[in-house]
Coordinates of C-alpha atoms in Angstrom, one line a residue:
X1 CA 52.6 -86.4 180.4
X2 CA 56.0 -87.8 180.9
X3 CA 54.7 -89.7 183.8
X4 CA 52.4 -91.2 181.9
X5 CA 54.8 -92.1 179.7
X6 CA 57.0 -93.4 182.0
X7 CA 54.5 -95.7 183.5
X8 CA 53.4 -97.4 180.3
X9 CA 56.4 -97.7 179.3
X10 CA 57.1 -99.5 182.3
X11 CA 53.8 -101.3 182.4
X12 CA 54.8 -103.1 179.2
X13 CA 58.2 -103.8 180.9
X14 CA 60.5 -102.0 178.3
X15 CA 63.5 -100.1 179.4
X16 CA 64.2 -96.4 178.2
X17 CA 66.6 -97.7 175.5
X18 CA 64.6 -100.3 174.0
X19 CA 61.4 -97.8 173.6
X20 CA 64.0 -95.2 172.7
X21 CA 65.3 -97.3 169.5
X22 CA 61.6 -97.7 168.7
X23 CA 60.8 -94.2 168.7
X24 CA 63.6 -93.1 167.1
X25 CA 65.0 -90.9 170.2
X26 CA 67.9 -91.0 172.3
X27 CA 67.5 -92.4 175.9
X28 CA 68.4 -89.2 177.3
X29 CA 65.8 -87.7 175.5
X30 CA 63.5 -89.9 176.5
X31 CA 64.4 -89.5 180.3
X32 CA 63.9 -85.9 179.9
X33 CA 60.4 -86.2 178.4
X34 CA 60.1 -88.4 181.1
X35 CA 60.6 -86.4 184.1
X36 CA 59.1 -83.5 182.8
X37 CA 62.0 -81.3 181.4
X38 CA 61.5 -81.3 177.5
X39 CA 58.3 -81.5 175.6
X40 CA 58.3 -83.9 173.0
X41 CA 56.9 -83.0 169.4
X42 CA 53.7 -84.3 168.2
X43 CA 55.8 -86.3 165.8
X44 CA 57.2 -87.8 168.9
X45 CA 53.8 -88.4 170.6
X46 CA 52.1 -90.4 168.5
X47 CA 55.4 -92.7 168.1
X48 CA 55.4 -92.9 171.6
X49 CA 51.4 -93.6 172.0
X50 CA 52.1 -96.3 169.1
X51 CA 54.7 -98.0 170.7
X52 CA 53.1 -98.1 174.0
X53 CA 50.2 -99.4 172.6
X54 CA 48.0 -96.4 174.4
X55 CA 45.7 -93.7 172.7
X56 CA 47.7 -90.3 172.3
X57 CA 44.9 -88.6 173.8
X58 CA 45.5 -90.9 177.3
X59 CA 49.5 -89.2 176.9
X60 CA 48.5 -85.4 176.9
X61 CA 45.2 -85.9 179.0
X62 CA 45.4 -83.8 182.4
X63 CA 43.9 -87.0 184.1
X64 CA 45.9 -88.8 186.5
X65 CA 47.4 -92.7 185.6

């Protein structure tokens, strides 16, 4: 999931801290959902799918990017 993550977020060309601000999250936070260390609440999720402009069920699919 956090790679997925990671390469939207990337994909639309925002850093961590700019999404971060969006979400409402600190950038470390972010860079631990990121690589996998934390899970994020659902709370979280959909802000992140929102932001990212991708459907939540794309973020916690086991499918590959």
């Amino acid at each position: 999931m956090g790679a997925k993550i990671k390469y939207y977020r990337q994909l639309m060309g925002q850093s961590q801290s700019v999404l971060a601000d969006r979400v409402g999250i600190s950038a470390q936070y972010l860079s631990r959902i990121e690589c996998g260390r934390q899970v994020p609440s659902m709370q979280v999720l959909l802000l992140l799918a929102k932001n990212l402009n991708v459907n939540l069920a794309v973020l916690v699919s086991k499918d590959n990017i």
